[in-house]
XYZ file of C-alpha atoms in Angstrom:
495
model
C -4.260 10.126 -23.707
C -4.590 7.825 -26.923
C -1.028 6.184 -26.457
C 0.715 3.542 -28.851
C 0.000 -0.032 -27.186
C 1.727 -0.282 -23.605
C 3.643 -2.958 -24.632
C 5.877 -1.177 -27.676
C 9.636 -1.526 -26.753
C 12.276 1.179 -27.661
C 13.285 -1.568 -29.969
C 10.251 -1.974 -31.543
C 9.195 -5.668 -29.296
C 6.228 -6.686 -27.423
C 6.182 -7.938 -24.456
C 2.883 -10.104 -23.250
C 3.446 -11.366 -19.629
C 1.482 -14.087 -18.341
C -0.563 -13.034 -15.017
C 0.584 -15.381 -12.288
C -1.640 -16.536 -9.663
C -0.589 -17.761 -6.348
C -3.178 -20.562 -5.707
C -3.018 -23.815 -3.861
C -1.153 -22.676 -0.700
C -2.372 -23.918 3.023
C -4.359 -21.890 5.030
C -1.590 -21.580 7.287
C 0.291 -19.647 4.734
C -3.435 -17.223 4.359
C -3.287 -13.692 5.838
C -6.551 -14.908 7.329
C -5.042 -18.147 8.774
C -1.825 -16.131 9.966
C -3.778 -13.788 11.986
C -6.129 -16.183 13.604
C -2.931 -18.895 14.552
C -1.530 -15.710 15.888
C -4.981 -14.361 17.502
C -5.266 -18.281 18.969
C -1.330 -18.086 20.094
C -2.152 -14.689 22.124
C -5.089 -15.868 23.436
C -3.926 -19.325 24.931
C -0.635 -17.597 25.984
C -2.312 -15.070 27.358
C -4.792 -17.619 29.162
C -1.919 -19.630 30.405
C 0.024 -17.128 32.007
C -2.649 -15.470 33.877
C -4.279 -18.907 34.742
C -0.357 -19.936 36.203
C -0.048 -16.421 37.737
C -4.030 -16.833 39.541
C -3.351 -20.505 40.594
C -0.053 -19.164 42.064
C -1.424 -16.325 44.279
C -4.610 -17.692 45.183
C -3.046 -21.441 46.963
C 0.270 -19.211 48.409
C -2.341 -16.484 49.793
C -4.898 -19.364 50.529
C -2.239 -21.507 52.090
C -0.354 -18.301 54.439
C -4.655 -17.463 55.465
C -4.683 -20.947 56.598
C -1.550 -20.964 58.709
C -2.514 -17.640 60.743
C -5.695 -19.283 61.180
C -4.619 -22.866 62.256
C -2.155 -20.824 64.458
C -4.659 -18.618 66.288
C -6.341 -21.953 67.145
C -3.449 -22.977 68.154
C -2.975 -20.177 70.455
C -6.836 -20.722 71.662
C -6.498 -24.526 72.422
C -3.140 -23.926 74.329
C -5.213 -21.106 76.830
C -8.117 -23.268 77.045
C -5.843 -26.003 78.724
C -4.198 -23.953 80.435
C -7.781 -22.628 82.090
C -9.365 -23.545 85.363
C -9.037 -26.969 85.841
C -6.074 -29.585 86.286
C -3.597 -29.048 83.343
C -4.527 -32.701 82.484
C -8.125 -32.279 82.537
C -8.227 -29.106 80.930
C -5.647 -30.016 77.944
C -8.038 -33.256 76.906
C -10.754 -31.047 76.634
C -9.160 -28.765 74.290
C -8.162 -31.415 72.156
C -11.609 -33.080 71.535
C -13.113 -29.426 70.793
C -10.316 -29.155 68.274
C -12.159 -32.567 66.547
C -15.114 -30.233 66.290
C -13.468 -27.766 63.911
C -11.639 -29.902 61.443
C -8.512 -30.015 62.830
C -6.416 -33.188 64.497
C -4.364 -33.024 66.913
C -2.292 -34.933 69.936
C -1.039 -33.658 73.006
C 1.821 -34.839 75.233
C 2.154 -35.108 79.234
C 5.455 -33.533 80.844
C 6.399 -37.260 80.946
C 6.085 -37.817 77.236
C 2.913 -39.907 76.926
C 1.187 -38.593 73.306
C -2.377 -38.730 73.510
C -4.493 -38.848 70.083
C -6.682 -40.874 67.742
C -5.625 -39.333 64.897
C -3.249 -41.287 63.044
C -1.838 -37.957 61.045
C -1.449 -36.033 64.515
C 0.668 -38.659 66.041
C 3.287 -38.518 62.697
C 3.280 -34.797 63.274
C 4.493 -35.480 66.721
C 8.127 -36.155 65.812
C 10.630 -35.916 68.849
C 11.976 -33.236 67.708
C 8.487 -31.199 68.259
C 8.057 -32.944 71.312
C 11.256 -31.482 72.925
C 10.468 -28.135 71.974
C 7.051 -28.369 73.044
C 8.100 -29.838 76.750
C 11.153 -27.192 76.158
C 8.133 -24.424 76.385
C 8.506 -23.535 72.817
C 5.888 -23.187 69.964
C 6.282 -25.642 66.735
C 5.156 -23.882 63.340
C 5.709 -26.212 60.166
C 4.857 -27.501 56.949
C 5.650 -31.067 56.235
C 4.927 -34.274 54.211
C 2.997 -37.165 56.031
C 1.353 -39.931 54.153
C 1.969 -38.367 50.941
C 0.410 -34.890 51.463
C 1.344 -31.771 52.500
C -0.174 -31.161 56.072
C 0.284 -27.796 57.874
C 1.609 -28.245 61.676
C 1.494 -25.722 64.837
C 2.245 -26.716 67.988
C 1.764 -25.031 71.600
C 3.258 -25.965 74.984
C 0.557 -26.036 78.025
C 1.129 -26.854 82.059
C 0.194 -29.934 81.166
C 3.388 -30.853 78.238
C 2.129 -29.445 74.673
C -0.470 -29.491 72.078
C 0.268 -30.394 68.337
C -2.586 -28.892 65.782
C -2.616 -30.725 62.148
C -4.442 -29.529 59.282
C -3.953 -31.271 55.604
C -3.442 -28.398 53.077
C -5.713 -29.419 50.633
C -8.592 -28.775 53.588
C -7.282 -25.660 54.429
C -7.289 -24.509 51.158
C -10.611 -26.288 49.655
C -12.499 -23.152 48.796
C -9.276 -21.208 47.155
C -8.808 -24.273 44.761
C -12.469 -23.840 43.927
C -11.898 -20.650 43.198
C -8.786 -21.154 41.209
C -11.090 -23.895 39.044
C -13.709 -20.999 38.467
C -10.894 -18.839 37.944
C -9.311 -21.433 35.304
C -12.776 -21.780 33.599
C -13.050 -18.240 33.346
C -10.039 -17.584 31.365
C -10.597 -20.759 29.180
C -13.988 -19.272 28.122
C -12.721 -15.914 27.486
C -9.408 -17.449 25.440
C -12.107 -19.745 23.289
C -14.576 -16.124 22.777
C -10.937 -14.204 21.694
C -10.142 -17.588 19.367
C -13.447 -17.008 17.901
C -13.907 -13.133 17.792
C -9.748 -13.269 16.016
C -10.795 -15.549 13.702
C -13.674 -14.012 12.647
C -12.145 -10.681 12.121
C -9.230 -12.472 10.036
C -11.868 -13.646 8.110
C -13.306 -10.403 7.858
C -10.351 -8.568 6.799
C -9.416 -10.896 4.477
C -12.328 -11.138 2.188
C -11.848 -7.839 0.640
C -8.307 -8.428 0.011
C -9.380 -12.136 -1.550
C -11.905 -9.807 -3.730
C -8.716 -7.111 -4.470
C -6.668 -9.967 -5.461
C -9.807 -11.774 -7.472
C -9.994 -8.268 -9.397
C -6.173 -7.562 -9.801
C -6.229 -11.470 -11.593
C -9.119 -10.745 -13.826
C -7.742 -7.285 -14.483
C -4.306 -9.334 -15.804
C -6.519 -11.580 -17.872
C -7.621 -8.978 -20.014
C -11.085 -7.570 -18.238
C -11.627 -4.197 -17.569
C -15.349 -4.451 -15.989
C -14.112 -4.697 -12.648
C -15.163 -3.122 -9.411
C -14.050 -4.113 -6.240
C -16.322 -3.122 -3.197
C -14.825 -0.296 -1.307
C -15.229 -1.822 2.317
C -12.621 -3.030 5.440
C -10.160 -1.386 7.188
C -8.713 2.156 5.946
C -5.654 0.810 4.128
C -7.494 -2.002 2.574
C -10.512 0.430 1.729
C -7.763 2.276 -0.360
C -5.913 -0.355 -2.224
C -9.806 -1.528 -3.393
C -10.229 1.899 -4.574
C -6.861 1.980 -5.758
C -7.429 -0.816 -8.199
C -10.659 0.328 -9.387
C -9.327 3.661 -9.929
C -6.459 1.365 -12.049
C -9.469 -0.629 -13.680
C -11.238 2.751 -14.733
C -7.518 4.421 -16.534
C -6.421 1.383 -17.861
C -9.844 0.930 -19.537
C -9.910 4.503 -20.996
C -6.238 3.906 -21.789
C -6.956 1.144 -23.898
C -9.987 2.611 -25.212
C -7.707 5.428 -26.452
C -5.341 3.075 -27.850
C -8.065 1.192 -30.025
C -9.189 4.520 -31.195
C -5.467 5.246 -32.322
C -5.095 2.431 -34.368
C -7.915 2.299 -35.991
C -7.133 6.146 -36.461
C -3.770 4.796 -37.763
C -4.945 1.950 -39.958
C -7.281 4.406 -41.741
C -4.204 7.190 -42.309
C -1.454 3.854 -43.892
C -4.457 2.620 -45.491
C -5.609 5.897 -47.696
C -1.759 6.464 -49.438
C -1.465 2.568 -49.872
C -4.950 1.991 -51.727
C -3.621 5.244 -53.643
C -0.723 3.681 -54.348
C -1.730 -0.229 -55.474
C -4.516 1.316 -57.537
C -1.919 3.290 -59.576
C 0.674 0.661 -59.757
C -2.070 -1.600 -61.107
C -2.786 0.582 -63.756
C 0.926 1.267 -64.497
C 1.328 -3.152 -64.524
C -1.740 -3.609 -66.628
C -0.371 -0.450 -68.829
C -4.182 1.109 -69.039
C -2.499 4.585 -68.008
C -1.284 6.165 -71.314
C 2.428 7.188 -72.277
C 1.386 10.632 -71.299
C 0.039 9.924 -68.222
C 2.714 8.377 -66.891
C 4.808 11.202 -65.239
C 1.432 12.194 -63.605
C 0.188 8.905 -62.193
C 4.034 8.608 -60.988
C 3.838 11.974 -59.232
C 0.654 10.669 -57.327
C 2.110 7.857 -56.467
C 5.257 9.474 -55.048
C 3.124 11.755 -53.201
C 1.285 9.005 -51.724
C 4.767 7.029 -50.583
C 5.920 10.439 -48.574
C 3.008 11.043 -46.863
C 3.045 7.011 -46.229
C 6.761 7.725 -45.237
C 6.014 10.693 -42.967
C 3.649 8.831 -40.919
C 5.825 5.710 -40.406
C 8.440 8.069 -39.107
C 5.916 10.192 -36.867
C 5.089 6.486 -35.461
C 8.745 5.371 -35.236
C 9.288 8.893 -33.719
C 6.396 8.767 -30.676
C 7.717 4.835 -30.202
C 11.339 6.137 -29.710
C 10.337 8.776 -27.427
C 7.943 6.382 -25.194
C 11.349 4.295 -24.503
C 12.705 4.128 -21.562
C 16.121 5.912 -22.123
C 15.613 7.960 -25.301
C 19.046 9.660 -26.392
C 20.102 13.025 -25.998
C 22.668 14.855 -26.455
C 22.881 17.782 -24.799
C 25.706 21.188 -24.875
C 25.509 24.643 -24.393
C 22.809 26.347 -26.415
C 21.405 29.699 -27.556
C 17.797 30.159 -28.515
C 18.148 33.218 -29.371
C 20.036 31.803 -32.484
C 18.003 28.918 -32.795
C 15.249 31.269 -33.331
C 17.143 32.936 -35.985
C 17.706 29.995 -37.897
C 14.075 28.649 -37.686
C 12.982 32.044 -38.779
C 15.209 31.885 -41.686
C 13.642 28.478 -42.447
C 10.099 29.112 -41.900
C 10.274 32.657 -43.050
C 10.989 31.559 -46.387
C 8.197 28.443 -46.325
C 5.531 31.237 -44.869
C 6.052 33.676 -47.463
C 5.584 30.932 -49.993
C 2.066 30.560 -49.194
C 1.364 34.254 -48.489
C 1.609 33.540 -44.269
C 3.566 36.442 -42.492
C 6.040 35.279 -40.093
C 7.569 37.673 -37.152
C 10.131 36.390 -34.312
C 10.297 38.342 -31.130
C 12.924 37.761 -29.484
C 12.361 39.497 -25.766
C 15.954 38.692 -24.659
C 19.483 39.187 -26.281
C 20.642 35.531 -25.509
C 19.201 32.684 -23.930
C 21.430 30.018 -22.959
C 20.785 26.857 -21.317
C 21.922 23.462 -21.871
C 19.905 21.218 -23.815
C 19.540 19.170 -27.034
C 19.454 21.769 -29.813
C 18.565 18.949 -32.152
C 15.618 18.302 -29.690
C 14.588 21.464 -29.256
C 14.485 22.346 -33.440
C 12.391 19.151 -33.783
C 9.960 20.574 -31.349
C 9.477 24.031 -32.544
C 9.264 22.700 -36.291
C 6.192 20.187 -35.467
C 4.551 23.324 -33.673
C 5.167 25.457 -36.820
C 4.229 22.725 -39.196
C 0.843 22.357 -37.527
C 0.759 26.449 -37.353
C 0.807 26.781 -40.945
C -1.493 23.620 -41.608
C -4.287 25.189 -40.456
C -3.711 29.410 -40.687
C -4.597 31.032 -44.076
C -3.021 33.182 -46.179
C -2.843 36.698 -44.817
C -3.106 35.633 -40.906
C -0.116 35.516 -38.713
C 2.472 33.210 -37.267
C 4.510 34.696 -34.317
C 7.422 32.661 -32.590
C 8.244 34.706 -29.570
C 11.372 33.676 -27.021
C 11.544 34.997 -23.318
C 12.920 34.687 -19.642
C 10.388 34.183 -16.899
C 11.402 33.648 -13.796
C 8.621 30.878 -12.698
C 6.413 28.819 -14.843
C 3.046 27.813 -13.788
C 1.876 24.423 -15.954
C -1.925 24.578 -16.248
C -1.898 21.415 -18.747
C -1.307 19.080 -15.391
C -4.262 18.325 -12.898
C -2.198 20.452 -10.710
C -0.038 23.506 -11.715
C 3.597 23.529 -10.063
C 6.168 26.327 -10.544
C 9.654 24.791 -11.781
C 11.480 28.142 -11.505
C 13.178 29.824 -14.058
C 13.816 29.099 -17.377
C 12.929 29.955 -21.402
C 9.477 29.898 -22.970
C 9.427 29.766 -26.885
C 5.722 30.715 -27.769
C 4.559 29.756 -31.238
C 1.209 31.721 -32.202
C -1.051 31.664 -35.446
C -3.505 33.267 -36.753
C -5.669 30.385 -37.699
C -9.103 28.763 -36.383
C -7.811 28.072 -33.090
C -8.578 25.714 -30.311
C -12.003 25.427 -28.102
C -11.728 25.157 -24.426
C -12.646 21.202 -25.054
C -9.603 20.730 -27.504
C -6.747 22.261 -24.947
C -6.815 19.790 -22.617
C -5.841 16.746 -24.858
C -4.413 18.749 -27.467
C -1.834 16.670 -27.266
C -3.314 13.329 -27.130
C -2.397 11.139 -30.313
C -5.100 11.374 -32.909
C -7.345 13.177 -31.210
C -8.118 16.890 -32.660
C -7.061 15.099 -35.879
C -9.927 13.049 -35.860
C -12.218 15.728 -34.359
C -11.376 17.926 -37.226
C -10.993 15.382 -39.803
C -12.704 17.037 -43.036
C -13.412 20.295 -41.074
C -10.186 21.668 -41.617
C -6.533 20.367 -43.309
C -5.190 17.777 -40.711
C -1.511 15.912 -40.520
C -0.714 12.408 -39.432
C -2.353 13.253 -35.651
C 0.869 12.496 -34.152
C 2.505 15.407 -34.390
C 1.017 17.399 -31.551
C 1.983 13.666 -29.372
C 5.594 13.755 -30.366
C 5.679 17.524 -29.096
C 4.424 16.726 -25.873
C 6.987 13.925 -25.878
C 9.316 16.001 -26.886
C 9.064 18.720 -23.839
C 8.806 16.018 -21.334
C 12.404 14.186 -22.408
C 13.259 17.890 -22.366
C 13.130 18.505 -18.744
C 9.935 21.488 -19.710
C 6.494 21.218 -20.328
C 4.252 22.348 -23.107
C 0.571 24.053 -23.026
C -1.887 24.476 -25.221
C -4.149 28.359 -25.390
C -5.777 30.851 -26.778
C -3.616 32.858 -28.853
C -3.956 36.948 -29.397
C -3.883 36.562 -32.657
C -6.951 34.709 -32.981
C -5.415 31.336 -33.442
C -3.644 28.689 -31.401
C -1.128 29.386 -28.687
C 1.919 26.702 -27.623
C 3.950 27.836 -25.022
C 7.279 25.800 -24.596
C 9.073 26.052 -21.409
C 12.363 24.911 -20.447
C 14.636 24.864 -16.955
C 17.428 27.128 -16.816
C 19.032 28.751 -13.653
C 20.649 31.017 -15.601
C 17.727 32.650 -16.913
C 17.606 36.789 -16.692
């Protein structure tokens, strides 16, 4: 629709805001370096924990495997001594095939002599183990000796007791290789996450950078922009969001251009009229007789300039954000008896019969009256513009019960209310001309010399006009073989 510029004010100001771009900020504060720090703080969280939880599980189940196992030994070298031979014999025997498998160890005689060339066996030998060992009880311990962690089981045999050491970090060699392979593992997959996040932050935000790149050249005044549709879903949609914006607002202002040229041409016509003329009247080349004339044209000129400053003052008014009414109980039913008064009288004038039907013996609703009159009197003003002498103008006023609004992309169904239907008998509209029928300037410019035309703002300030209303307003084909505006407005009350 060819609007006045977006930036009128009810009061008549402008308003020219400076587009304000965000630039300069760390990459921290980037959607793209927010997801990857927080991609990177998952990942090495994630790492860590399962890389504490593995190391955890694998030594405590590595180090309990090694304690059954050292034990079973244990259990073995304590029934070899015992086997065959003299006690004595028999328990040194076990103790050098212990050497064989890793594992030191002492034994002790029933007199209390310890026997061993391992230094580490010898510490594990404390007194206390050596009384429970000669007491004919079994020794199963984990202790510190020579600053590691050693694992200790001890058996008694006929002979006193054997003592089995085994330093923890042999016993559990091949879980702590694991746990390194394990550890390895996780830091690969945490640096292939760090990588994969940050590529996909960088990924997602480059069509946002180009949204935002568009939405900044869009502020600074271009409208050739088109942002690739690509990324995510949501993303996908604000890019075609904002070309979808691009594409209106450049039509919009298209429109607008188109309107004031439209509008310079219509103030410039009545003022060239009217400086020619007073420059004949100051240079005094119009004669005495002439005068009255050449001062009729030029008051002519000056209403028609008049009437179009108000139809301009009128559509700015109406596009403000809080436009006045004043609203009270109202009959159209008497409305339409006064307009037909009015108009009756103007119609006849020019030879234009005018008939109101009203369907209904009152129609109440509450509204502006004032409003409302305005409305109807633009419709009928462009009615008998345009419909010759003999042809018809109808203003009919009914109830419906719904209201289906084709003008919108969309019709909806309000509910009840009041339709005031103003038909002529005049050329009429095409199918092309009801759609923006009521689009500033435009059927006035499409007709322009074709047939007698107003300001091309009158139609606007209708449609203006229904809207503050609270009802809508459609353009048709009338029955009458003319143009058909059908007024609707809300009323629960109406029968």
């Amino acid at each position: 629709m060819t609007d006045p510029p977006d930036d009128w004010r009810g009061d008549g100001s402008a308003h020219d805001p400076a587009p304000r771009r965000l630039g300069g900020g760390s990459w921290r504060a980037s959607l793209s370096g927010r997801i990857t720090l927080l991609a990177v703080g998952i990942a090495v969280l994630t790492a860590l924990l399962a890389g504490l939880l593995a190391v955890g599980l694998t030594r405590s189940s590595a180090e309990e495997s090694a304690r059954r196992t050292l034990s079973r030994i244990a259990d073995a070298a304590a029934v070899r001594a015992d086997a065959g031979e003299a006690a004595r014999v028999s328990q040194n025997r076990a103790v050098r095939t212990l050497g064989g498998l890793g594992v030191e160890s002492a034994s002790v005689t029933q007199r209390g002599a310890i026997t061993s060339t391992s230094p580490l066996a010898r510490q594990a030998m404390t007194p206390s183990r050596q009384q429970a060992l000669l007491a004919g009880r079994s020794v199963s311990a984990r202790d510190e000796i020579a600053g590691g962690t050693v694992l200790v089981e001890g058996r008694p045999t006929e002979a006193g007791g054997i003592i089995l050491v085994q330093r923890r970090a042999d016993a559990t060699a091949d879980a702590d290789r694991l746990v390194r392979r394990v550890l390895l593992a996780l830091g690969i997959a945490a640096a292939i996450a760090i990588a994969v996040s940050a590529a996909m932050a960088r990924r997602l935000a480059r069509p946002l950078r180009h949204t935002a790149d568009a939405a900044h050249s869009l502020a600074a005044g271009r409208r050739d922009v088109a942002v690739p549709v690509e990324g995510p879903t949501e993303v996908a949609e604000v890019a075609s969001a904002l070309n979808t914006l691009s594409a209106s607002l450049n039509r919009s202002e298209g429109r607008q251009r188109d309107f004031l040229l439209s509008v310079s041409h219509d103030l410039r016509t009545p003022l060239t009229g009217i400086s020619g003329y007073a420059e004949s009247l100051a240079s005094g080349v119009v004669p005495a007789d002439e005068t009255a004339r050449v001062g009729g044209v030029v008051l002519t000129e000056a209403r028609r300039l008049e009437r179009l400053v108000g139809d301009l003052l009128d559509l700015a008014r109406l596009g403000a954000d809080q436009p006045r009414l004043v609203t009270q109980d109202t009959d159209l039913v008497s409305l339409g008896r006064e307009v037909e008064s009015v108009w009756g009288k103007r119609c006849a004038a020019v030879g234009v019969p005018f008939t109101y039907l009203p369907a209904v013996g009152r129609a109440h609703l509450s509204t502006d009256p004032a409003r409302v009159r305005q409305l109807v009197d633009g419709l009928l003003e462009n009615a008998l513009r345009v419909t010759p002498s003999g042809r018809p103008i109808v203003v009919e006023i009914r109830a419906v019960a719904s209201h289906a609004h084709q003008q919108a992309e969309t019709a909806t169904t309000p509910g009840p209310g009041y339709v005031i239907e103003v038909r002529d008998g005049g050329p009429g509209l095409t199918d092309a001309d009801i759609p923006v029928a009521f689009e500033p300037s435009v059927l006035h410019e499409r007709y322009r010399g074709l047939r007698p035309v107003g300001t091309g703002l009158g139609l606007a300030i209708v449609g203006r006009l229904a809207a503050l209303l609270g009802g809508t307003v459609e353009a048709g084909h009338a029955p009458e073989g003319g143009a058909r505006f059908t007024l609707w407005l809300p009323s629960p009350r109406a029968e």
